[in-house]
GROMACS .gro file of C-alpha atoms in nm:
model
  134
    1UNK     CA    1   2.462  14.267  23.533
    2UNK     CA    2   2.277  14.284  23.849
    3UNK     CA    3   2.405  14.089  24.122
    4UNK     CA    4   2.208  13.799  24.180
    5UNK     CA    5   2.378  13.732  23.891
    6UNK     CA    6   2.713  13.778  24.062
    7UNK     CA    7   2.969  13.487  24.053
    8UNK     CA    8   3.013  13.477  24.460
    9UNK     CA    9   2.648  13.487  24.475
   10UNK     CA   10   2.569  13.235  24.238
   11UNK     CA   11   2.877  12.932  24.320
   12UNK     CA   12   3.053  13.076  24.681
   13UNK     CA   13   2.911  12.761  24.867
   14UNK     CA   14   3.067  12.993  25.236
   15UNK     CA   15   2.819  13.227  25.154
   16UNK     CA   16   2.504  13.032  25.212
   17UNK     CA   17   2.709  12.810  25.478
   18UNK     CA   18   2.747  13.138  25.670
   19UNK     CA   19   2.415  13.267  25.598
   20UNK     CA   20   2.589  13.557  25.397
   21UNK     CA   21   2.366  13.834  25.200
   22UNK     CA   22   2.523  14.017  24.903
   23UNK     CA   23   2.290  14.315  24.874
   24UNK     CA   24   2.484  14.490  24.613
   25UNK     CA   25   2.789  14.437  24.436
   26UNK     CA   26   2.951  14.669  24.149
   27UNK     CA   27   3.335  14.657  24.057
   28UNK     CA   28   3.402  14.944  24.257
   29UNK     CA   29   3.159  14.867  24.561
   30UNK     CA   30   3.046  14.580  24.755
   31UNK     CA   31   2.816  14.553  25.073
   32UNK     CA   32   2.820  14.210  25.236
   33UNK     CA   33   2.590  14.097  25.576
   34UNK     CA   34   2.590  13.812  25.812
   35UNK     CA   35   2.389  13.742  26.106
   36UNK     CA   36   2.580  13.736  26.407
   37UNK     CA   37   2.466  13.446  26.570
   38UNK     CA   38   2.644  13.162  26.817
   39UNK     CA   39   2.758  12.991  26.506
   40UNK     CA   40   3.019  13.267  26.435
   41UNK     CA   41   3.117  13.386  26.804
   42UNK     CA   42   3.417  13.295  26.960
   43UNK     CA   43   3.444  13.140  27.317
   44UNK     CA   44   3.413  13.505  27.461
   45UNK     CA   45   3.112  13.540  27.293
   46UNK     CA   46   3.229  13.812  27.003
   47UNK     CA   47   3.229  13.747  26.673
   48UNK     CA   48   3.501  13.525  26.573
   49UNK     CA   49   3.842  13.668  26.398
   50UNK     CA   50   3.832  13.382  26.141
   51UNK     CA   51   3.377  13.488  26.046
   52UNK     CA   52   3.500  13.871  26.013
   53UNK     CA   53   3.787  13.740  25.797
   54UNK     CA   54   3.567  13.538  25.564
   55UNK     CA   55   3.278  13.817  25.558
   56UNK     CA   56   3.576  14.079  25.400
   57UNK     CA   57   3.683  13.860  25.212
   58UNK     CA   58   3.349  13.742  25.055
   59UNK     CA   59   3.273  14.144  25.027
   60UNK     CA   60   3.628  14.117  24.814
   61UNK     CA   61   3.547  13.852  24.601
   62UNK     CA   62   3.194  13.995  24.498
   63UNK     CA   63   3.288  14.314  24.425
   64UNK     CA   64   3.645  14.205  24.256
   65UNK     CA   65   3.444  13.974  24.047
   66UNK     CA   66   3.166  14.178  23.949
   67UNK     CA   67   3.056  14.204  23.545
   68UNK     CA   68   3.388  14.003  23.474
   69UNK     CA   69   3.433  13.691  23.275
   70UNK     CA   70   3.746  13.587  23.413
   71UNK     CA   71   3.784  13.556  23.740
   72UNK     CA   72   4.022  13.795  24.032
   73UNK     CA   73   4.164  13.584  24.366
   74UNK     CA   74   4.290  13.682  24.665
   75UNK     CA   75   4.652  13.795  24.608
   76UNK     CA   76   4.686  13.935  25.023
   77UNK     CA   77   4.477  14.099  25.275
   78UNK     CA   78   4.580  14.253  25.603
   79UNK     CA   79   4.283  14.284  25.896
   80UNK     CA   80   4.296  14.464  26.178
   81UNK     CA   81   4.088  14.397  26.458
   82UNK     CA   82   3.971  14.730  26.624
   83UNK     CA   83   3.730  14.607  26.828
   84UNK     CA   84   3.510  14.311  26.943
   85UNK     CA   85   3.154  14.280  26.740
   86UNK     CA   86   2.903  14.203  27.024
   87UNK     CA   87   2.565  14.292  26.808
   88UNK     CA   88   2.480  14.171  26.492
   89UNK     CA   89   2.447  14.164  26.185
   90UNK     CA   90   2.797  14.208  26.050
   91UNK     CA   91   2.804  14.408  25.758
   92UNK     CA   92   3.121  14.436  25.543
   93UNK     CA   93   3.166  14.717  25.274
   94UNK     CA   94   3.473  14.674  25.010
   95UNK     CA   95   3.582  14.966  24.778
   96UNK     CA   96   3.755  14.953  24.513
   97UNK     CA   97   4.111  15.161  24.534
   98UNK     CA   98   4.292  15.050  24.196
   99UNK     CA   99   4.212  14.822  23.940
  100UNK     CA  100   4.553  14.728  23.794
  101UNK     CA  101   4.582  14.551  23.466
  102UNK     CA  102   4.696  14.239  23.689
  103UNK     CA  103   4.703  14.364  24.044
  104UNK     CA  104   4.358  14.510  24.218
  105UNK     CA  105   4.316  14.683  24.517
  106UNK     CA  106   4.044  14.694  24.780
  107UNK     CA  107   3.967  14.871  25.126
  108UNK     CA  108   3.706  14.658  25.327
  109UNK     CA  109   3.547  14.782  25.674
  110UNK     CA  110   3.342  14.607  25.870
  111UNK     CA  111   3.113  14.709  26.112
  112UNK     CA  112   2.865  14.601  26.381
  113UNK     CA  113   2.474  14.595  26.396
  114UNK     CA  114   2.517  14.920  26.627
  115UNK     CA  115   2.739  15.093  26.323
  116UNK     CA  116   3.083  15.037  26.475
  117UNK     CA  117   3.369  14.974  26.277
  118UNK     CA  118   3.481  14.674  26.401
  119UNK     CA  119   3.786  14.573  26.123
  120UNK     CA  120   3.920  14.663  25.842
  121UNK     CA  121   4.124  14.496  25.585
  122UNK     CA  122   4.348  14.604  25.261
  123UNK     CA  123   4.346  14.349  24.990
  124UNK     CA  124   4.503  14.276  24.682
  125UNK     CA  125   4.396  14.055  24.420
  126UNK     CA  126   4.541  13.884  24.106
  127UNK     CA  127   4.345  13.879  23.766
  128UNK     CA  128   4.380  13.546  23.653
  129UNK     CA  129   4.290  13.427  23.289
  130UNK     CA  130   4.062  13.173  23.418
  131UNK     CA  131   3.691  13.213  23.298
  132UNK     CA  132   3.416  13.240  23.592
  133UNK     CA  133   3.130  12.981  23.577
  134UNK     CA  134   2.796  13.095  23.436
   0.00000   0.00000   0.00000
């Protein structure tokens, strides 16, 4: 399955209100990107806690949900915040640590458009029974 076909691709309607790009997304891997522009900065001008939140999680979500028919949610994550993102684009990368019968496990970093690692997150997720949408 290749994924343009992807389920977060296809139906995630914060992707395209973010301006999100899912260049590749496997069950084990996951590269997100998202332009860093005023839309997503805080008042400081760095990227906003809540944007780098939604980018790992979207970077979750594809990869979590990639080749399945039924679909993985958000369970927990924990972010850290390491430091500000000044210069876009935001890239997220999730990998896969343990995929449970019920429980997964991811690792997501995020990093800058100058290659700094900016936050990272650990998130479980819950397969549910519920089919994903073609």
């Amino acid at each position: 399955m290749s994924y343009e076909t992807n389920y977060v691709v296809k139906h995630d309607k914060l992707v395209r209100l973010m301006h999100m790009n899912v260049e590749c997304a496997t069950p084990d891997y996951a590269k997100v990107s998202m332009p860093l522009d005023e839309s997503v900065k805080n008042g400081m001008g760095f990227a906003h806690g809540g944007a780098i939140f939604s980018l790992a999680d979207v970077a979750f979500g594809a990869a979590s949900n990639a080749d399945r028919k039924t679909g993985i949610v958000n369970m927990s994550s924990s972010i850290e915040y390491l430091r500000p993102g000044t210069r876009g684009p935001l890239v997220a990368e999730a990998r896969a640590v343990r995929h449970g019968g019920h429980i997964v496990n991811y690792d997501i970093h995020i990093f800058d458009g100058d290659n700094n690692l900016i936050a990272r997150v650990m998130t479980s997720g819950y397969v549910t029974n519920v089919p994903l949408p073609d």
